[in-house]
Short mmCIF file of C-alpha atoms and ligand atoms in Angstrom, two decimals:
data_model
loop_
_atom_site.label_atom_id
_atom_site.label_comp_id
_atom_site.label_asym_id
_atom_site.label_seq_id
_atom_site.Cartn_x
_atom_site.Cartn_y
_atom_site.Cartn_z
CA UNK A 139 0.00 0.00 0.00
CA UNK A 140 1.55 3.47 -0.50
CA UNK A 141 -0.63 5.51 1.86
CA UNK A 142 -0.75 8.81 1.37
CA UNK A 143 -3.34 9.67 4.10
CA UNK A 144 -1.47 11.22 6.65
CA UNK A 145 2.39 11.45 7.65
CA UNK A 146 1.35 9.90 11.16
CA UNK A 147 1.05 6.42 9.41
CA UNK A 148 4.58 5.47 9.26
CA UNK A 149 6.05 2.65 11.02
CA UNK A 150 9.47 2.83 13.45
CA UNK A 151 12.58 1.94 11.66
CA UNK A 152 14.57 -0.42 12.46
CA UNK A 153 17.02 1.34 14.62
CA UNK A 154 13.77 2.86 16.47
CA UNK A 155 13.23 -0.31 17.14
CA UNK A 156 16.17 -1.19 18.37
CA UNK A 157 16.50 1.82 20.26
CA UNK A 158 13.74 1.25 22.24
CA UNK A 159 14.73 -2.48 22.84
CA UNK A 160 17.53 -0.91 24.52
CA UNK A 161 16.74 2.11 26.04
CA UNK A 162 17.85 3.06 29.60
CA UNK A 163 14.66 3.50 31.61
CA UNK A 164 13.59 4.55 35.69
CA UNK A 165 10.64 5.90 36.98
CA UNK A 166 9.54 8.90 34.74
CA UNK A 167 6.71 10.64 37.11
CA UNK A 168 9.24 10.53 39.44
CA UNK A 169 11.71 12.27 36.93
CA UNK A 170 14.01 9.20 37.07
CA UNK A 171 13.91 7.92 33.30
CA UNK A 172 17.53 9.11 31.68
CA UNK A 173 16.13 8.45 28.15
CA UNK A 174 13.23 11.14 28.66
CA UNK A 175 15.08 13.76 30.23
CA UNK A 176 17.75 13.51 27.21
CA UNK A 177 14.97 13.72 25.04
CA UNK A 178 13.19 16.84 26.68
CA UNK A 179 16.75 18.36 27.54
CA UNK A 180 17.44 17.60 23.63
CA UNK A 181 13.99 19.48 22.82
CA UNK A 182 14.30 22.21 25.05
CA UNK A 183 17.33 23.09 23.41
CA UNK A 184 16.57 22.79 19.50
CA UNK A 185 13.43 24.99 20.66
CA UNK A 186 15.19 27.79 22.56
CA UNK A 187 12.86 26.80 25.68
CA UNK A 188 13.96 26.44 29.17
CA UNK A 189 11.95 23.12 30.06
CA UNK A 190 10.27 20.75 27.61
CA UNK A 191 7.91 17.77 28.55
CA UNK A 192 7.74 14.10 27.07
CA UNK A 193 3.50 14.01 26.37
CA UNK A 194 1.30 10.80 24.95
CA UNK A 195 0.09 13.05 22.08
CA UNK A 196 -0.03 16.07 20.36
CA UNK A 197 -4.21 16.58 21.19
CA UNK A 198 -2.58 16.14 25.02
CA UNK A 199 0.09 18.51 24.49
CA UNK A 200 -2.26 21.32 23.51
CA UNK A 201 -4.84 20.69 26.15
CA UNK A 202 -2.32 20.55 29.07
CA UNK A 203 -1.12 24.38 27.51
CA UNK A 204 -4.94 25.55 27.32
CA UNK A 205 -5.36 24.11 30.90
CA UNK A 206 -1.85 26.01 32.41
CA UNK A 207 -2.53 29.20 30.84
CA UNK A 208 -6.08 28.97 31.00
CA UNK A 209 -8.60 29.62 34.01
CA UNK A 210 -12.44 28.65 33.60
CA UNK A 211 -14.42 31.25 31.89
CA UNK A 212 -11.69 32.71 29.68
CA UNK A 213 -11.89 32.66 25.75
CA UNK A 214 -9.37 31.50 23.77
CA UNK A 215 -8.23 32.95 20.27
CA UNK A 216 -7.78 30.29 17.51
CA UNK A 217 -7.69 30.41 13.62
CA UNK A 218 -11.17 28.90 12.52
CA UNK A 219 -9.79 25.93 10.46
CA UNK A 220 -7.34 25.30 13.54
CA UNK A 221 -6.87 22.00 14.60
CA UNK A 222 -7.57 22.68 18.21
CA UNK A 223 -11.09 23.59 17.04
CA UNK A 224 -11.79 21.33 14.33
CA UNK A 225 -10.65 18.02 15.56
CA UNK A 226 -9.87 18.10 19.26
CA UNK A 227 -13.55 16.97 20.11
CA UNK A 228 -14.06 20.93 22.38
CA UNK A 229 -11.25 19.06 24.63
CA UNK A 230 -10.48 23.19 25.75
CA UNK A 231 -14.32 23.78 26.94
CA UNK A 232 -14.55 20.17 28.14
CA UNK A 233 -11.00 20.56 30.41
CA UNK A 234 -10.51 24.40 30.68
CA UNK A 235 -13.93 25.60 31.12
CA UNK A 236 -12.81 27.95 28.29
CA UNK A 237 -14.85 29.01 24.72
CA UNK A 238 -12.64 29.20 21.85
CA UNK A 239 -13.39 32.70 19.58
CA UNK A 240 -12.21 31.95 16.37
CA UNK A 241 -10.94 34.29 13.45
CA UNK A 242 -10.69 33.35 9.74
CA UNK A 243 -7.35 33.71 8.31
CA UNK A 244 -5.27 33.72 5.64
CA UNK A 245 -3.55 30.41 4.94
CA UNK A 246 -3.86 29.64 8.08
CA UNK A 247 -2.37 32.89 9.12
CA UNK A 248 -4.57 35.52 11.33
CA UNK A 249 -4.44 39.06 10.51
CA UNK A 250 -2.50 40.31 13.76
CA UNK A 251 -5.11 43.26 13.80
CA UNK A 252 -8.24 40.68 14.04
CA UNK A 253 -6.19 39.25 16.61
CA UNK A 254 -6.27 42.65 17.98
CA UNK A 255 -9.81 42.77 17.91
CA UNK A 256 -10.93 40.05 19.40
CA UNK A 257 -8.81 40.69 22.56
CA UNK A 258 -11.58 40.90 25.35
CA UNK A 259 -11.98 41.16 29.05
CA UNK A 260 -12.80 44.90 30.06
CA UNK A 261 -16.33 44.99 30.13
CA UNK A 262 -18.15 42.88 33.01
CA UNK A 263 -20.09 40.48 30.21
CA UNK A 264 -17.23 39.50 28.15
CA UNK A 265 -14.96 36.73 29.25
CA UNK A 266 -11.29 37.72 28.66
CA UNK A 267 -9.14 35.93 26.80
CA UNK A 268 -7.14 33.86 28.32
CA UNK A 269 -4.47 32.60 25.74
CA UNK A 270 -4.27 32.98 21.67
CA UNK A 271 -3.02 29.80 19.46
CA UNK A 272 -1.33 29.47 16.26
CA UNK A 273 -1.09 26.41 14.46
CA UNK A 274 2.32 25.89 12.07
CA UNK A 275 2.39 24.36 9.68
CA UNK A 276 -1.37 24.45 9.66
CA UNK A 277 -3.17 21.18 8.72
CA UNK A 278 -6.42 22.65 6.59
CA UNK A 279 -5.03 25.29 4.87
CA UNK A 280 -2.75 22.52 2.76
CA UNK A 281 0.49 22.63 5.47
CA UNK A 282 0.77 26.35 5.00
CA UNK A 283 4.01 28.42 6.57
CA UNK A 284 2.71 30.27 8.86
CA UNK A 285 4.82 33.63 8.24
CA UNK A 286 7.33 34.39 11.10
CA UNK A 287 6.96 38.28 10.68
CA UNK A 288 2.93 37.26 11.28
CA UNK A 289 4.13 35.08 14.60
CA UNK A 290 6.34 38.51 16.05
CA UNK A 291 3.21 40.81 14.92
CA UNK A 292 0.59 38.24 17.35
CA UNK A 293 3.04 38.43 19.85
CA UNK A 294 3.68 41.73 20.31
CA UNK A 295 0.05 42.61 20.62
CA UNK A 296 -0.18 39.39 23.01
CA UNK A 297 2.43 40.75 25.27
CA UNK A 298 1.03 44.42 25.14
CA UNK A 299 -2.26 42.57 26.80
CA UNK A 300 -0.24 40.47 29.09
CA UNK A 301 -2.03 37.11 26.88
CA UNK A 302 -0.08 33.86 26.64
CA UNK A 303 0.20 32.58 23.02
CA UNK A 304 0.45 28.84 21.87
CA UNK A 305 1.71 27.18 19.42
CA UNK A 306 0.46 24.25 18.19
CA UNK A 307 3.47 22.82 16.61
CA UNK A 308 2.41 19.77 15.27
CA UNK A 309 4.24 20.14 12.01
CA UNK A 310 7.02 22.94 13.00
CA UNK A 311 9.82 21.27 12.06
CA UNK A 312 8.19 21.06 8.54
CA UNK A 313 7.55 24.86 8.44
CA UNK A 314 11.16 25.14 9.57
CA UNK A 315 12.53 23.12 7.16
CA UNK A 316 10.91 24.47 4.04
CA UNK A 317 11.40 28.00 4.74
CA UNK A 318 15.14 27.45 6.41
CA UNK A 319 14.02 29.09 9.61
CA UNK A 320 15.26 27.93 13.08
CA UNK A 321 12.02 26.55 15.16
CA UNK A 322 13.61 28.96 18.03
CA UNK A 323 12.84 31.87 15.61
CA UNK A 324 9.45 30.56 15.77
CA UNK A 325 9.28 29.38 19.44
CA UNK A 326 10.42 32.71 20.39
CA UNK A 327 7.24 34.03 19.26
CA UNK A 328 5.38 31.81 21.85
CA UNK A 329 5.17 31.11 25.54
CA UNK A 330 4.14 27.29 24.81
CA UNK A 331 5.08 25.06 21.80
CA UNK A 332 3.97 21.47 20.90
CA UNK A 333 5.20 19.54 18.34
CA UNK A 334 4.73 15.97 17.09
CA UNK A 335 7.58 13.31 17.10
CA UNK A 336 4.89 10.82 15.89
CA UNK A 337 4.18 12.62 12.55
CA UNK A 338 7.00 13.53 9.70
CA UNK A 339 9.44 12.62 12.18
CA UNK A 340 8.68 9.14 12.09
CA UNK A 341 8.53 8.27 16.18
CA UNK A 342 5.95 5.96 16.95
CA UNK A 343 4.48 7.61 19.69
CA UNK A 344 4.48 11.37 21.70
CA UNK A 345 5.33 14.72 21.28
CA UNK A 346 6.61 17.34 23.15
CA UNK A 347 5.68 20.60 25.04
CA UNK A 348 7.85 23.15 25.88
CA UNK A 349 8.05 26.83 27.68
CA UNK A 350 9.42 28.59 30.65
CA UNK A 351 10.53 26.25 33.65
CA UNK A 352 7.63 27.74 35.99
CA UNK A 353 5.33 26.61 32.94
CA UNK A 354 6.39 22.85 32.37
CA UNK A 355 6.24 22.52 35.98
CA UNK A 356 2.75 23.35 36.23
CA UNK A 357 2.34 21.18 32.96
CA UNK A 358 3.70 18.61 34.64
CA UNK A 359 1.14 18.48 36.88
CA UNK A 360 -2.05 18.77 34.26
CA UNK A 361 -0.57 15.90 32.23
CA UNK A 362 -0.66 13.58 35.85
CA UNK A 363 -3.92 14.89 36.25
CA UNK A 364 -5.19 13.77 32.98
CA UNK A 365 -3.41 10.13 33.16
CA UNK A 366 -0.26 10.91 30.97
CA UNK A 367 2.52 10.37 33.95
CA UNK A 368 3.82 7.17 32.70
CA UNK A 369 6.48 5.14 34.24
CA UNK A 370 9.38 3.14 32.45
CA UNK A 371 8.57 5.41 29.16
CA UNK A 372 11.84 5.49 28.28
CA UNK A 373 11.23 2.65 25.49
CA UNK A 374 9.13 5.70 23.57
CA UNK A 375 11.44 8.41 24.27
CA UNK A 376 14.59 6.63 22.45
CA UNK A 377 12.64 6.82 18.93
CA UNK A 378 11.66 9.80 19.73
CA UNK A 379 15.25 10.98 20.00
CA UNK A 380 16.16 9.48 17.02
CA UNK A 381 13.55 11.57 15.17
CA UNK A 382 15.20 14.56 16.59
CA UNK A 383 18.68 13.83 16.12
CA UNK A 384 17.96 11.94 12.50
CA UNK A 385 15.05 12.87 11.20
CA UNK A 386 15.13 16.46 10.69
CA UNK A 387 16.57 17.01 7.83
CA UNK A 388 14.52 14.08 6.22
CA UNK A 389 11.43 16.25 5.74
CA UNK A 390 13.28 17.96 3.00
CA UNK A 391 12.36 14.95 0.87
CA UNK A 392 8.45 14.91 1.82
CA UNK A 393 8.33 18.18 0.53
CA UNK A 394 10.11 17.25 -2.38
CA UNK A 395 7.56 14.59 -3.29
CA UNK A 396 4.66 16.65 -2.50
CA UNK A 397 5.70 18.90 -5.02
CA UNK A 398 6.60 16.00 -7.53
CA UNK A 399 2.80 14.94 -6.79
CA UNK A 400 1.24 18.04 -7.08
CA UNK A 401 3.05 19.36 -10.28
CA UNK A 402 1.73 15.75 -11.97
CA UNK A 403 -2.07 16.15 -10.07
CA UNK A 404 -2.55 19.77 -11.93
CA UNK A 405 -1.81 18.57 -15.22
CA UNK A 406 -4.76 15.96 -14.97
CA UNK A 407 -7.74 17.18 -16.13
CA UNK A 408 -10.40 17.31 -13.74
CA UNK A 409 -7.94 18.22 -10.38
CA UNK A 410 -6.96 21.36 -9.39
CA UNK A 411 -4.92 22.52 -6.56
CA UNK A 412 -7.20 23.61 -3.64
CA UNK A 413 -3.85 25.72 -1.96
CA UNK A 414 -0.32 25.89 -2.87
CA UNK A 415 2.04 23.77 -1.80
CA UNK A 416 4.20 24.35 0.74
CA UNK A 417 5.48 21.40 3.09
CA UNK A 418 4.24 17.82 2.70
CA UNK A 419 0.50 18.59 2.21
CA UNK A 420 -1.79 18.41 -1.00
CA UNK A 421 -5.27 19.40 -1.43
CA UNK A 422 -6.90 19.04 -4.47
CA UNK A 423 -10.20 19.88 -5.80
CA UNK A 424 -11.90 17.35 -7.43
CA UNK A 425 -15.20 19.12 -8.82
CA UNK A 426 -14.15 19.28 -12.39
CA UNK A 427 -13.38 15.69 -12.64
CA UNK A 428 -15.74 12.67 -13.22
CA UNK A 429 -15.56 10.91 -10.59
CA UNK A 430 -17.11 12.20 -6.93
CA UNK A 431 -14.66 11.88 -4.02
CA UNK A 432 -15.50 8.25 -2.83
CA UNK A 433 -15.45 6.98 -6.32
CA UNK A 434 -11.94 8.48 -6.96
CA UNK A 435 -10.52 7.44 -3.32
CA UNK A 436 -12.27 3.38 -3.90
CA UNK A 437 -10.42 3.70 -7.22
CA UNK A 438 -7.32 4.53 -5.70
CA UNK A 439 -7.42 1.88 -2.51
CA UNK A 440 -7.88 -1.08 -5.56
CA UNK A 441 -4.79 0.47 -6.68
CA UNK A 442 -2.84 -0.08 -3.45
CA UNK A 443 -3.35 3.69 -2.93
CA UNK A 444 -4.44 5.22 0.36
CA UNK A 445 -5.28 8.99 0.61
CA UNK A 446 -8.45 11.32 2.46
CA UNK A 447 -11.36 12.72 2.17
CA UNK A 448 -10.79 16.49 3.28
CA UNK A 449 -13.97 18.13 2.67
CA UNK A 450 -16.98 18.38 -0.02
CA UNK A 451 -14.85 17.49 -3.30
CA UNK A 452 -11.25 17.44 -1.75
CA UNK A 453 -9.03 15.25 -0.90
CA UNK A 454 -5.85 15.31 0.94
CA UNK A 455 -2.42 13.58 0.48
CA UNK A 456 0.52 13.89 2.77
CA UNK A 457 4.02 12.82 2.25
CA UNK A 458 5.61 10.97 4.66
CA UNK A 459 8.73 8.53 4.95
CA UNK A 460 6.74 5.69 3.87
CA UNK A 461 6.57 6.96 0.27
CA UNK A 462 9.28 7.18 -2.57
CA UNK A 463 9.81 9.21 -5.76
CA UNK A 464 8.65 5.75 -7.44
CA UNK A 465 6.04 5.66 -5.09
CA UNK A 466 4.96 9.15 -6.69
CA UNK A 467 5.20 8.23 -10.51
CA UNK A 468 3.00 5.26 -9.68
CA UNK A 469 0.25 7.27 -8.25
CA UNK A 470 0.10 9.71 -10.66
CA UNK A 471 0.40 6.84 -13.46
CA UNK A 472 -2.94 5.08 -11.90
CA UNK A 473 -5.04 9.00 -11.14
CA UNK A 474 -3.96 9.58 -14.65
CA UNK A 475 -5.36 6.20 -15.45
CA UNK A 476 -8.44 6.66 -13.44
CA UNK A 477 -9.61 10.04 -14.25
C1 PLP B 790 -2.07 20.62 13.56
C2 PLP B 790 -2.29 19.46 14.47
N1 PLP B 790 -2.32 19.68 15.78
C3 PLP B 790 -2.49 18.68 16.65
C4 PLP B 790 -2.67 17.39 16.23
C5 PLP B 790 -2.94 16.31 17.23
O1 PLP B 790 -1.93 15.37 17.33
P1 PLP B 790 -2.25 13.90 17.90
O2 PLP B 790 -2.89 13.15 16.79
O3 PLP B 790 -0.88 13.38 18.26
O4 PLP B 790 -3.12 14.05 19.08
C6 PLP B 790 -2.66 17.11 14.86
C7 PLP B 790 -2.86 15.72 14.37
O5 PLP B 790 -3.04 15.47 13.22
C8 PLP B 790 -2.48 18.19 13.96
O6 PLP B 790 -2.48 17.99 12.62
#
């Protein structure tokens, strides 16, 4: 199968694997597990942070930073196609207490003077806002860069109103990679980061949340609260710090075949590009083709092809380490065939 449905669908390598296998281990909730503090000692540092914390998930990551910075009652500022509001099932309101005020932006990108706007808390009926996230790369909008000078702008006007801002970092290292940018550049910007080992970087499980040392320490107690202090974890931290110390550099070649794939996808008739392509996303538009969405995406599974649904007409494909340039000819050899 080459499946193209999400860059969270690769397995560990071998040396992951084999990593984990031998991984030093100890007691992690009582900070005891060498493997996890090299790996959040290794994050903290490629990040710029003072602290970073070993979490189950990257949903878990940006809850525990909505429940730290947040108190019930408080709004929180999110793009409207964000992750956190799309597909975290209202974890914020169900855990916080907190309603999320979106704003529609611009590749994933909100104007820094909506931001602005939407800043509340003076008069006695509004709640205030409690914290403002940014998602980068962001997920919907095709794996759009959000733009750095856009990150400084939000957190200037963040810091003039004494609000936290979060970054849900699920694909940073893939926004750093294709523009050439440091993720510090972009974790300065923030007060909390998350990012996913389990997605382009090819870890099995986890990701990571970082900020200020006062911050992971309350963090550290949210994530025992919800369940996530776990023990001997060390045998999930060692891929994990194989992704960071390997796997970096790798994503170069995700965006390289997204590109590859969506330079062949527009020059099938039918398929256009629903947004550019930046990283190791591709969303295409399907309603000028003759096929409807779950025709084109059965087609594709009896070709050993996996790939979404994303929406009425669209569907999404997402490089990851499980696919090849071959991989790429082939599966715009069978669309072409299809369509
Ligand atoms: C932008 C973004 N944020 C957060 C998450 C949540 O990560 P997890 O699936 O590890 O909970 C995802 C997962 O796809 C994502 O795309």
């Amino acid at each position: 199968m080459i499946d193209l449905r999400s860059d969270t669908v690769t397995k560990p390598s071998e040396k992951m694997r084999k990593a984990m296998y031998e991984a030093e281990v100890g007691d992690d909730v009582y900070g005891e597990d060498p493997t996890v503090n090299k790996l959040e000692e290794t994050a903290a540092a490629i990040l710029g942070k003072e602290k970073a914390l070993f979490v189950t998930s990257g949903t878990q990551g940006n809850q525990i930073a909505g429940l730290v910075h947040c108190r019930a009652g408080q709004e929180v500022i999110v793009e409207s196609q964000a992750h956190i509001f799309l597909y975290e099932a209202a974890a914020m309101s169900a855990f916080a207490g907190v309603q999320t005020r979106t704003i529609t932006g611009k590749r994933g990108a909100m104007n820094p003077l909506d931001v602005k706007a939407a800043i509340r808390g003076e008069d006695i009926h509004e709640p205030e806002t409690g914290l403002i996230c940014i998602e980068n790369t962001h997920n919907k909008a095709g794996g759009a860069i959000v733009p750095l000078d856009n990150m400084k702008e939000i957190y200037r006007i963040a810091q003039e109103h004494h609000i936290p801002v979060h970054l849900d970092g699920a694909r940073l290292f893939n926004a750093s990679v294709a523009s050439g940018i440091p993720v510090s550049d972009f974790a300065a910007c923030t007060d909390s980061v998350q990012f996913c080992l389990s997605k382009g970087l090819g870890a099995p499980v986890g990701s990571i949340i970082a900020g200020a040392e006062e911050f992971i320490a309350k963090a550290r107690k949210w994530r025992k609260r919800l369940g996530g202090g776990l023990r001997q974890v060390g045998v999930l931290a060692a891929p994990g710090l194989i992704a960071l110390n390997e796997n970096i550099d790798r994503l170069f070649e995700d965006h390289e075949n997204a590109k590859l794939l969506a330079e062949g996808l527009v020059n099938i008739s039918g398929i256009e590009l629903e947004t550019k392509v930046e990283t190791n996303i591709i969303i295409i538009n399907i309603t000028k083709a003759n096929k409807t969405t779950e025709e084109l995406l059965n087609a594709l599974y009896e070709n050993g092809i996996a790939a979404g649904a994303f929406g009425p007409n669209l569907i999404r494909f997402v490089t990851n380490n499980g696919v090849t340039k071959n991989d790429i000819d082939k599966v715009l050899a069978v669309i072409h065939n299809i369509l």
